[in-house]
XYZ file of C-alpha atoms in Angstrom:
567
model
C 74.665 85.425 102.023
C 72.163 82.894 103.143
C 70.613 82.583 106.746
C 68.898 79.380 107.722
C 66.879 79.403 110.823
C 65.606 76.515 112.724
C 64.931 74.328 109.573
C 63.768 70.920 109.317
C 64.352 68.539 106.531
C 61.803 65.505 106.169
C 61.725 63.034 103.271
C 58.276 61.513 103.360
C 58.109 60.392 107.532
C 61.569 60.271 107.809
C 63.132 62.721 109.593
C 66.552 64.287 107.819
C 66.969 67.539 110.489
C 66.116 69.356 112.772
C 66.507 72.544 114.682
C 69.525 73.675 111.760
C 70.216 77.039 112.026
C 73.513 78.771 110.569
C 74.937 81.413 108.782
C 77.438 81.629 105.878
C 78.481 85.255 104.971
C 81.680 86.352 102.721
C 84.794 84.079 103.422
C 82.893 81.373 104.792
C 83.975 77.944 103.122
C 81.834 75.164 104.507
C 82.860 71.564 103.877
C 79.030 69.775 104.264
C 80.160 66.007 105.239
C 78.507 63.151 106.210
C 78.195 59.288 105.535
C 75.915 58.782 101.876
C 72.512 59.130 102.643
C 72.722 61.386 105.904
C 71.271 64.022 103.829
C 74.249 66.421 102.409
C 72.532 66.701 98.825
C 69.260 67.372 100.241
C 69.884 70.288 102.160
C 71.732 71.944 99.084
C 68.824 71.638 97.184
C 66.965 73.171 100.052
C 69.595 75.875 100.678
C 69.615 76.817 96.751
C 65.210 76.921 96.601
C 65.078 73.908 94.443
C 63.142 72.116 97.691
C 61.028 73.364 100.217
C 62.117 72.419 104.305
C 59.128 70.832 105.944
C 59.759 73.780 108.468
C 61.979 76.374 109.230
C 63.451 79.510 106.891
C 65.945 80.260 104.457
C 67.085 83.621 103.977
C 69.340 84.358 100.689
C 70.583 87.841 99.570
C 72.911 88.051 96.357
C 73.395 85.764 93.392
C 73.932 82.195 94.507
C 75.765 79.327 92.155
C 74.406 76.495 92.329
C 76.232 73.140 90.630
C 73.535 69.895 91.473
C 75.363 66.290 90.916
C 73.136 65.971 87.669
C 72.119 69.562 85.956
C 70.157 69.422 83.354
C 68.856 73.054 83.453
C 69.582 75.371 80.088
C 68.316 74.917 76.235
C 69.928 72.187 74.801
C 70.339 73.705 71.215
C 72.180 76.526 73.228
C 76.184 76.324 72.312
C 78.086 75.473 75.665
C 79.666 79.066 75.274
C 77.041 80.778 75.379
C 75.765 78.765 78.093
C 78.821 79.932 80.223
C 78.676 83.495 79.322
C 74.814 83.678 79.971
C 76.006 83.221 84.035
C 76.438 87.021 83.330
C 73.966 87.692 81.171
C 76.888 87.785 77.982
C 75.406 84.985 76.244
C 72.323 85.982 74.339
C 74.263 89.135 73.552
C 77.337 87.420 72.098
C 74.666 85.185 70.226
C 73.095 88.155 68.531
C 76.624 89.795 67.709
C 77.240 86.715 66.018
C 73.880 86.340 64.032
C 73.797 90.337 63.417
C 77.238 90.182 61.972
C 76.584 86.999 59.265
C 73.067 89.584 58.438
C 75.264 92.406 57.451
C 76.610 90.133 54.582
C 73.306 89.951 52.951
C 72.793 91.286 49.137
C 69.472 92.776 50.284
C 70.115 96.132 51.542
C 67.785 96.806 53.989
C 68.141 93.583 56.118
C 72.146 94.403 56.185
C 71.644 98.226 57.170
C 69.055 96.484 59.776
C 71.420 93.756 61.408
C 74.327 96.667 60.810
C 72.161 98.701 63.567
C 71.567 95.544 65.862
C 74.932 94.772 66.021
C 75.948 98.157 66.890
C 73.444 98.197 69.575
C 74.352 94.893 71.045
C 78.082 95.829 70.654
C 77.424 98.636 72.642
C 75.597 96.682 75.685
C 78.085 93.837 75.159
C 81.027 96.240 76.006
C 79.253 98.195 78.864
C 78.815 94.809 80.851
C 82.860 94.381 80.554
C 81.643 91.548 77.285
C 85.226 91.631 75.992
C 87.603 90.949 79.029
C 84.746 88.800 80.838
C 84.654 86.693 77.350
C 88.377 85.901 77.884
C 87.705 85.211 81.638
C 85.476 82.552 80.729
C 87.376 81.253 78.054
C 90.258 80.820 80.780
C 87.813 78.898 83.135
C 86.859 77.090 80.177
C 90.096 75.990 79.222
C 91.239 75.238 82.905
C 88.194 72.604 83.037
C 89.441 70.872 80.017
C 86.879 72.529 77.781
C 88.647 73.815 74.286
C 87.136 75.922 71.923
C 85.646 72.211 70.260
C 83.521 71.498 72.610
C 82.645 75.297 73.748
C 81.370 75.844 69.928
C 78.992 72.623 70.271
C 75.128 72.580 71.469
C 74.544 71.470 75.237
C 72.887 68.264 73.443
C 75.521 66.902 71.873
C 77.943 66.591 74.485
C 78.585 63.975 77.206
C 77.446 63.523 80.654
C 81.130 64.719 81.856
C 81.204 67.328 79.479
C 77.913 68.720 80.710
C 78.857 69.204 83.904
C 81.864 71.056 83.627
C 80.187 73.490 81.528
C 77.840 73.953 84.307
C 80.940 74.027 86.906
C 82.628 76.744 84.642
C 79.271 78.413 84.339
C 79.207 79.107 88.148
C 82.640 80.306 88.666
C 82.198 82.305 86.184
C 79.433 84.402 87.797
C 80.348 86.139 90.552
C 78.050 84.620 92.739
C 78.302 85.859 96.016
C 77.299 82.663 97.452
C 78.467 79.073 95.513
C 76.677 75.637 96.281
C 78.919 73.148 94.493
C 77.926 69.447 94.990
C 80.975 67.325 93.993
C 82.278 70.127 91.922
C 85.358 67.441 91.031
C 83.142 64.524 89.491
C 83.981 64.133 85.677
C 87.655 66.683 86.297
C 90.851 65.058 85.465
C 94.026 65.732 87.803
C 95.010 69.516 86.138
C 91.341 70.520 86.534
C 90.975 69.109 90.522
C 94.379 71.055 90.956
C 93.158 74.454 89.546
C 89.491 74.041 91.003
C 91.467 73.424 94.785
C 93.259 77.139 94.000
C 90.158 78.710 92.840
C 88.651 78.291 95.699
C 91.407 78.859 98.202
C 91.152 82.158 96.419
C 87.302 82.969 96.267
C 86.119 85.648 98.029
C 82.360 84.916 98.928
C 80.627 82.134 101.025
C 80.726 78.450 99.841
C 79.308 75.163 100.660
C 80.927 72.364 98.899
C 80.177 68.478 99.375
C 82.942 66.699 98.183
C 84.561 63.183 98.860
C 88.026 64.492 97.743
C 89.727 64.888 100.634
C 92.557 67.224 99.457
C 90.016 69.736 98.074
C 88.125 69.670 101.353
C 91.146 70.046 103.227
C 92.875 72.945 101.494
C 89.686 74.918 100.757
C 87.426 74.602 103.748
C 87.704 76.881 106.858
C 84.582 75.330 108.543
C 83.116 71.721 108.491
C 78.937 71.188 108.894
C 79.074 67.062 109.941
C 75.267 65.700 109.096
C 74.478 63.224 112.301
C 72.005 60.668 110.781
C 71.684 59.196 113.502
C 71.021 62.495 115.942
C 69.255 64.342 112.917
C 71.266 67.252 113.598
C 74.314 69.225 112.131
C 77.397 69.408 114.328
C 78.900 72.843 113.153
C 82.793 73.313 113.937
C 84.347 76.620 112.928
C 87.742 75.252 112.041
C 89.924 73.199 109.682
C 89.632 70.117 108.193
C 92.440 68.377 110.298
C 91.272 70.188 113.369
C 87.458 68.981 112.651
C 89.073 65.404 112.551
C 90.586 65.980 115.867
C 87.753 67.675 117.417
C 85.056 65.382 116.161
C 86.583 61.971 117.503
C 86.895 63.535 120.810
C 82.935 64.962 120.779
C 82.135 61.028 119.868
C 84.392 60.076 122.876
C 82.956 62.166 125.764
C 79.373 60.960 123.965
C 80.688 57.559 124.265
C 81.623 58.189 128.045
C 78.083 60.169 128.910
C 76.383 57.513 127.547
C 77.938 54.865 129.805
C 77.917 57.597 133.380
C 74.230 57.585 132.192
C 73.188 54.087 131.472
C 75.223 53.110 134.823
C 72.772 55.336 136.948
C 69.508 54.499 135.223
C 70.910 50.510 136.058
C 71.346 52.214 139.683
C 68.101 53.745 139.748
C 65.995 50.924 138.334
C 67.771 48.481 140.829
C 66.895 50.399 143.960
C 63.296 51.054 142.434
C 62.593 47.351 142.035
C 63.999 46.990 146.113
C 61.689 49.950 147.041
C 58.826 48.712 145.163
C 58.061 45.557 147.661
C 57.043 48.074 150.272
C 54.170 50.206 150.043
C 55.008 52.639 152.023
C 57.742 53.621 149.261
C 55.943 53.084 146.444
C 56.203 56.654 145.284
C 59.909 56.816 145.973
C 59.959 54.046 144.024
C 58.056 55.512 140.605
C 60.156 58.937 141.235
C 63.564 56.435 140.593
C 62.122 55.000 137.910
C 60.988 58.082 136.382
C 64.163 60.047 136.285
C 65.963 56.822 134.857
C 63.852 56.539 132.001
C 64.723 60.413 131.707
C 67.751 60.051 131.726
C 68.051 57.223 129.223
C 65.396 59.337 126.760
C 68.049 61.961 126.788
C 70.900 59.920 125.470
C 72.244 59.954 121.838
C 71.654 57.107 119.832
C 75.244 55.278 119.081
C 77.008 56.494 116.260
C 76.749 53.685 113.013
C 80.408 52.362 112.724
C 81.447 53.064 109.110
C 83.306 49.995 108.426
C 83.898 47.921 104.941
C 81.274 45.332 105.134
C 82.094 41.393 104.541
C 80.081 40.419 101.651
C 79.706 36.502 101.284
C 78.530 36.715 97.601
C 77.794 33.356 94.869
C 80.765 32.598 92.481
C 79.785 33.846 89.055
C 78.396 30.654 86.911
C 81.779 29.282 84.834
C 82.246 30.749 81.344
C 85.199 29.935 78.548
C 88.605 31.659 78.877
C 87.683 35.024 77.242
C 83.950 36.090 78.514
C 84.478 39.642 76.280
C 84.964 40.389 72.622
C 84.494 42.924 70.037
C 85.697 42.957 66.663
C 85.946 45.523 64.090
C 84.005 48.172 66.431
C 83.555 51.620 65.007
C 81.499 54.784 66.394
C 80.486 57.917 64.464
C 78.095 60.597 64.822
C 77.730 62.158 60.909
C 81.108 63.635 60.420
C 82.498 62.891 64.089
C 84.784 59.866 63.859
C 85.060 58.646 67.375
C 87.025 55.410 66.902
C 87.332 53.348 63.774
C 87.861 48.684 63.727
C 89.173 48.217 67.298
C 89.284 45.009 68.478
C 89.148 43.727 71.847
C 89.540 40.812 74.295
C 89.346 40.455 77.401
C 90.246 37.764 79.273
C 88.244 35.579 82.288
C 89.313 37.006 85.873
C 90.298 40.445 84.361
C 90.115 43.948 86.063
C 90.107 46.551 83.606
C 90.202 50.220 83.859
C 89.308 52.103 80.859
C 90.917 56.133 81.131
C 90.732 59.040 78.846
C 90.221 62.459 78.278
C 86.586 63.354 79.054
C 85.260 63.270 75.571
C 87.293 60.368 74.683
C 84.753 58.255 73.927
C 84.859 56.054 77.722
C 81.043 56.048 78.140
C 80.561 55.520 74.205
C 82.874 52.378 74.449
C 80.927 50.705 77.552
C 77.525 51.790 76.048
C 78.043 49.868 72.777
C 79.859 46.931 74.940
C 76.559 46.239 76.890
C 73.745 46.790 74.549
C 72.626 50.365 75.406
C 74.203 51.783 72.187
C 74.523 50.332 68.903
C 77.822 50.518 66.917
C 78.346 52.129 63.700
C 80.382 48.620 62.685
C 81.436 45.722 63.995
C 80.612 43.029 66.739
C 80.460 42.640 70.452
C 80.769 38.983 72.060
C 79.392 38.130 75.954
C 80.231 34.459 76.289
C 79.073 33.667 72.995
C 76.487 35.864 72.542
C 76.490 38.706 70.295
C 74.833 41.595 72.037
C 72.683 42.897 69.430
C 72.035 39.331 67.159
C 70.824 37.674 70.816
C 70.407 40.150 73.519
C 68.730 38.652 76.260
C 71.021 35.683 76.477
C 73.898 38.517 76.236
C 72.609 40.690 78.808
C 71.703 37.480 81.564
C 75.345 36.853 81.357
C 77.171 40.271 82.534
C 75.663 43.144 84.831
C 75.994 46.941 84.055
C 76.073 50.363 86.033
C 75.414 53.113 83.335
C 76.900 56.151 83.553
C 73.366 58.117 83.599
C 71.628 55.570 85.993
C 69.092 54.384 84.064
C 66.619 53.241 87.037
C 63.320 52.889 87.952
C 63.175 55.524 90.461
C 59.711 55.392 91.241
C 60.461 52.112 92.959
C 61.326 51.554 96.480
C 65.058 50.168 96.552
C 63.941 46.883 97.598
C 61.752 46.617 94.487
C 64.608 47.760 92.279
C 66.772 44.686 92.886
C 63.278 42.519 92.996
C 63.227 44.033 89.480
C 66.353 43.398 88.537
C 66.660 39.531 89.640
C 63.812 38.483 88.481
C 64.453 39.933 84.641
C 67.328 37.751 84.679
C 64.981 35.038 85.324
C 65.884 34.204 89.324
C 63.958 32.829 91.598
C 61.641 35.142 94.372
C 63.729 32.679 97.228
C 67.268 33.870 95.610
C 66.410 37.389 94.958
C 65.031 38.110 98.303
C 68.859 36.352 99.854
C 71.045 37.725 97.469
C 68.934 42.088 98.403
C 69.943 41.292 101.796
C 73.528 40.322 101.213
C 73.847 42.537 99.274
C 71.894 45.556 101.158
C 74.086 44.453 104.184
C 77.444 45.123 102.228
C 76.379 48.269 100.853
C 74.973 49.657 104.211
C 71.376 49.921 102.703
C 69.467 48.318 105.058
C 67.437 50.613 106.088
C 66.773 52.360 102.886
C 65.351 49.429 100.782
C 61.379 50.737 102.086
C 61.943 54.427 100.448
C 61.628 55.792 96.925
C 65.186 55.454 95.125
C 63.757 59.131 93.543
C 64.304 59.798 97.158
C 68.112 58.256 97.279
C 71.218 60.813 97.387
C 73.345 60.625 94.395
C 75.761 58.031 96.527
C 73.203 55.923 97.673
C 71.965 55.587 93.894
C 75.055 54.792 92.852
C 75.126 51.944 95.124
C 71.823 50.153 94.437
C 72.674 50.128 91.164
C 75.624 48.404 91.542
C 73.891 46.031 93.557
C 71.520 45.756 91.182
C 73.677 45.110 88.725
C 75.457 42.272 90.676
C 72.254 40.588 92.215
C 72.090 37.751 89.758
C 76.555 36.830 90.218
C 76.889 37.656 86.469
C 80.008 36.306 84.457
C 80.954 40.094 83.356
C 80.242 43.382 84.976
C 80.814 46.899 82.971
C 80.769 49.466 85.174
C 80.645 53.365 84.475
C 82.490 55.469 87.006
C 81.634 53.029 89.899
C 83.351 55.330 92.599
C 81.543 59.186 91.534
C 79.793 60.530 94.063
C 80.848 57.445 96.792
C 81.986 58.088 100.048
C 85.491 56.934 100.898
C 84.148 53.578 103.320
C 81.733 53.053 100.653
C 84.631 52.724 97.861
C 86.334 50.907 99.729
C 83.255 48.245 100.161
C 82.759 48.435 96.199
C 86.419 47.698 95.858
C 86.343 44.765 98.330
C 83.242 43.424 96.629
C 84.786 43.701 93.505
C 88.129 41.938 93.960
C 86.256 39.156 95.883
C 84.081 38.930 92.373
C 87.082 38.564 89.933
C 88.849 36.095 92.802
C 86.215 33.771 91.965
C 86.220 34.164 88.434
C 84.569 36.995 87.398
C 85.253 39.700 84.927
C 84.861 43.422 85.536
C 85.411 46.493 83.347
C 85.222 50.059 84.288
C 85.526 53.809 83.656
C 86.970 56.318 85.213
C 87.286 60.342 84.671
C 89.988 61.258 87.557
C 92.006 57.618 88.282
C 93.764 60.397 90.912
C 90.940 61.121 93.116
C 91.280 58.029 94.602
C 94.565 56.542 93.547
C 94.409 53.845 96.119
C 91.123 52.516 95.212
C 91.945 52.472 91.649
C 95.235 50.652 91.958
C 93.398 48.101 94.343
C 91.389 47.326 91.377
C 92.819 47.597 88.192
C 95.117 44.979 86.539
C 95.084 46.459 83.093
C 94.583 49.302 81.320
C 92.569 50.666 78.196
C 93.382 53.929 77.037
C 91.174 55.883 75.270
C 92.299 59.045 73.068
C 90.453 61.285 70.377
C 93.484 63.522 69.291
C 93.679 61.391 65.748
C 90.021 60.591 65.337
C 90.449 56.948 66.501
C 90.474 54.901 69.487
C 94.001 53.517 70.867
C 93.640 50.710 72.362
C 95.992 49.621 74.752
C 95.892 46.582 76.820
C 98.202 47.011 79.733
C 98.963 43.295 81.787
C 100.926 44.730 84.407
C 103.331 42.572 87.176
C 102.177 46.262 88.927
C 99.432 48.050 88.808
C 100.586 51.105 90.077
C 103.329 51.080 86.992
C 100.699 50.604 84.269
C 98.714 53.560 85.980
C 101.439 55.409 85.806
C 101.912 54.548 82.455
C 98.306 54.926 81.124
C 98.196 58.810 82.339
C 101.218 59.432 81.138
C 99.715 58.911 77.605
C 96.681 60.746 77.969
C 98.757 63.645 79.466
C 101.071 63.542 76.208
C 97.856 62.659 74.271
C 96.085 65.968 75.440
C 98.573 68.323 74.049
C 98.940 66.944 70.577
């Protein structure tokens, strides 16, 4: 259970909330909403001790779960199942088993009789803590997340970001926490796993909190919805449904709307009869009493709610380039023994959208990584506009602009020192940069963010400056990494805007995606091709996809990977 009593949330002098209090006991399921930036990931990490509230108390009794956007807690050399089974204290215990029973096969007597004893002491603590059936429960989980035995038999460091954190997702359901924190529990899940996830937590029995921008989850799952008011500071709490809350919150920002204007119309009232009264002195103090309780009554007044609206961006055409902007030839990736993809060759053409889908694991981040410099191929070339990215990488990397999956920023900067940053490595002017942050701040509704620490940035607000980082100098290509993770639905809808507006005037734009279903309409709004990327034979298929529509050649592309995954 946690309690939270009159808690206030500052980062540095701004003000998050204030005056929060709530409670969320068994059978509470708490949608936290809120436009990117109100706050939502802040309080979690306030809620589950990570952060301390600048005042204010939280209370927590029983095991909480707690899945952050980017976890990074647990050894790395630690295999992801024991990772999973350590949620209830299985995993060291399992380890042990396993070293204890490889001992027993030694020629020296003594250490065998010696790890013949451990093992029948760990055996004995594994089955008293339910080891056996709670070892299949996990493996169920596992497997439900798109985690096979593969990847559950390989060290935390060698797998991928998505990988990662669905072993930390699977980790927490498996626990039998009696509180869960999940913060986009659905990032990096293809469409089985966001199916199963939505009944797992129809079905859970203790109190949850989840932030997610997957509106079927939220809506099937949730039985209460917190809305974080960034412009009031404060959490509007209403104990129903999702498609109630909807409802209920449009008419709250109605009668606002209305006791705004009652109030404004008698401060006008007030301040007009004031000024009359004012001429005389004999009513002089009648006069300072009007204009006293207008100026109360205006100080009492909500600010007006930000519109969320898709911005207009008025963005530079990219500079010309030749008829094929992307190339690689012969490209293979290995780690030792792991074949990832063997002598693919690609082209892509000017004014292309490409989505590149796959299994998580497929090799998606692997493929953009060695496309834009950050990782180096076992074989073969990559070709920006003539340049090969690793022979001549500075001319290569001026040409095309590139949102890594891990955002690799400078977070110690302020956001409007970030795209300074960025614009002026790819040699532009101080005039240009300084016009091209505020067009592009304005689109991306970061205006008023650009004077704080991006360290200090929710996860959706980060994803955002570094898209507009990576655009800030109109490159000719842009290779983007799951540009919609962790974005809130007006906000996709601005990056997709942006982003059609970019290949309309001749740019190119390639991108990743883990769940093309979480947002089907954003994804179809984009795409005009599709890669598809597969590991079930140790290689790469490459498919190019030029669709009349992109809906069919969606369609198409996860039907592979759906026939792909059971091969």
């Amino acid at each position: 259970m946690l309690a939270v009593h009159d808690l206030e949330i500052r980062v540095g002098a701004r003000l998050l909330m204030e005056n929060v209090s709530f409670r969320v006991a068994d059978g509470d399921k708490i949608g936290l909403v809120g436009r990117n930036g109100a706050g939502k990931t802040t309080l979690t990490k306030v809620l589950a001790g990570d952060v301390l509230p600048s005042g204010g108390s939280v209370t927590r009794s029983g095991e909480l779960g707690y899945l952050p956007q980017d976890p990074r807690s647990g050894n790395p050399e630690d295999l992801a199942r024991t990772r999973i089974l350590d949620a209830r204290g299985l995993g060291q215990l399992n380890l042990g088993m396993t070293e204890a029973a490889l001992a027993m096969g030694s020629d020296d007597p003594a250490v065998a009789d010696k790890a013949m004893k451990r093992y029948a002491r760990l055996t004995e603590q594994f089955e008293a803590q339910g080891g056996y059936a709670a070892e299949a429960e996990a493996a169920s989980i596992a497997n439900n997340l798109s985690l096979p035995d593969r990847i559950l038999d390989q060290p935390l460091s060698t797998l991928s970001g998505g990988q990662r954190r669905r072993i930390e997702l699977a980790r927490i359901l498996f626990s039998d926490a009696e509180t869960m924190i999940l913060d986009e529990p659905t990032n990096h899940l293809d469409a089985d796993s966001v199916v199963w996830l939505r009944e797992f937590l129809k079905g859970y029995k203790g109190g949850l909190i989840v932030i997610s921008h997957d509106v079927e989850l939220v809506e099937e799952t949730v039985n209460k919805v917190f809305y974080l008011d960034a412009n009031r500071q404060v959490i509007d709490q209403y104990n129903m449904g999702w498609k109630l809350y909807l409802r209920q919150r449009e008419a709250d920002e109605e009668r606002r709307r209305k006791e705004r204007a009652n109030a404004e119309k008698k401060a006008t009232s007030l301040q007009l009869q004031a000024a009359r009264f004012g001429a005389k002195a004999s009513k002089a103090a009648a006069a300072h009493q009007m204009v006293a309780r207008a100026e109360k009554l205006l100080a009492g007044l909500d600010d007006v709610r930000q519109v969320e609206r898709v911005a207009k961006l008025r963005f530079p055409e990219p500079a010309s380039c030749g008829r094929t902007p992307l190339m690689a030839q012969n490209l293979s990736k290995s780690y030792g023994s792991l074949e990832i993809f063997t002598a693919v060759d690609l082209a892509i053409d000017r004014g292309s959208k490409v989505v590149v889908i796959g299994l998580n694991g497929a090799g998606k981040t692997t493929t953009m990584s060695m496309i834009t410099g950050l990782l180096r191929p076992t074989a073969g070339t990559v070709i920006v506009h003539g340049a090969d990215v690793w022979a001549d990488p500075v001319v290569a990397k001026r040409n095309m602009g590139v949102l890594p999956d891990r955002l690799r920023l400078f977070d110690r900067l302020t956001g409007a020192q970030l795209l300074y940053y960025a614009g002026v490595l790819r040699g532009m002017d101080e005039e240009t940069v300084r016009s091209r942050t505020a067009d592009l701040a304005h689109a991306f509704g970061l205006e008023e963010s650009l004077s704080r620490l991006v360290s200090d940035f929710s996860a959706g607000m980060t994803k955002k400056v570094a898209l507009a980082a990576a655009m800030i100098h109109s490159p000719r290509l842009l290779v983007l990494d799951e540009p919609f993770e962790s974005v809130d639905p007006v906000s996709a809808a601005t990056v997709t805007e942006i982003l059609q507006n970019y290949v309309a005037a001749g740019g190119t734009v390639g991108a990743t995606l883990s769940n093309p279903n979480t947002d089907s309409s954003t994804v179809i709004g984009l795409i005009a091709a599709v890669i598809i990327l597969a590991v079930s034979f140790g290689t790469l298929i490459a498919m190019f996809l030029p669709i009349i529509s992109a809906v069919i050649g969606l369609a198409l592309g996860l039907a592979i990977i759906g026939l792909l995954g059971h091969i």
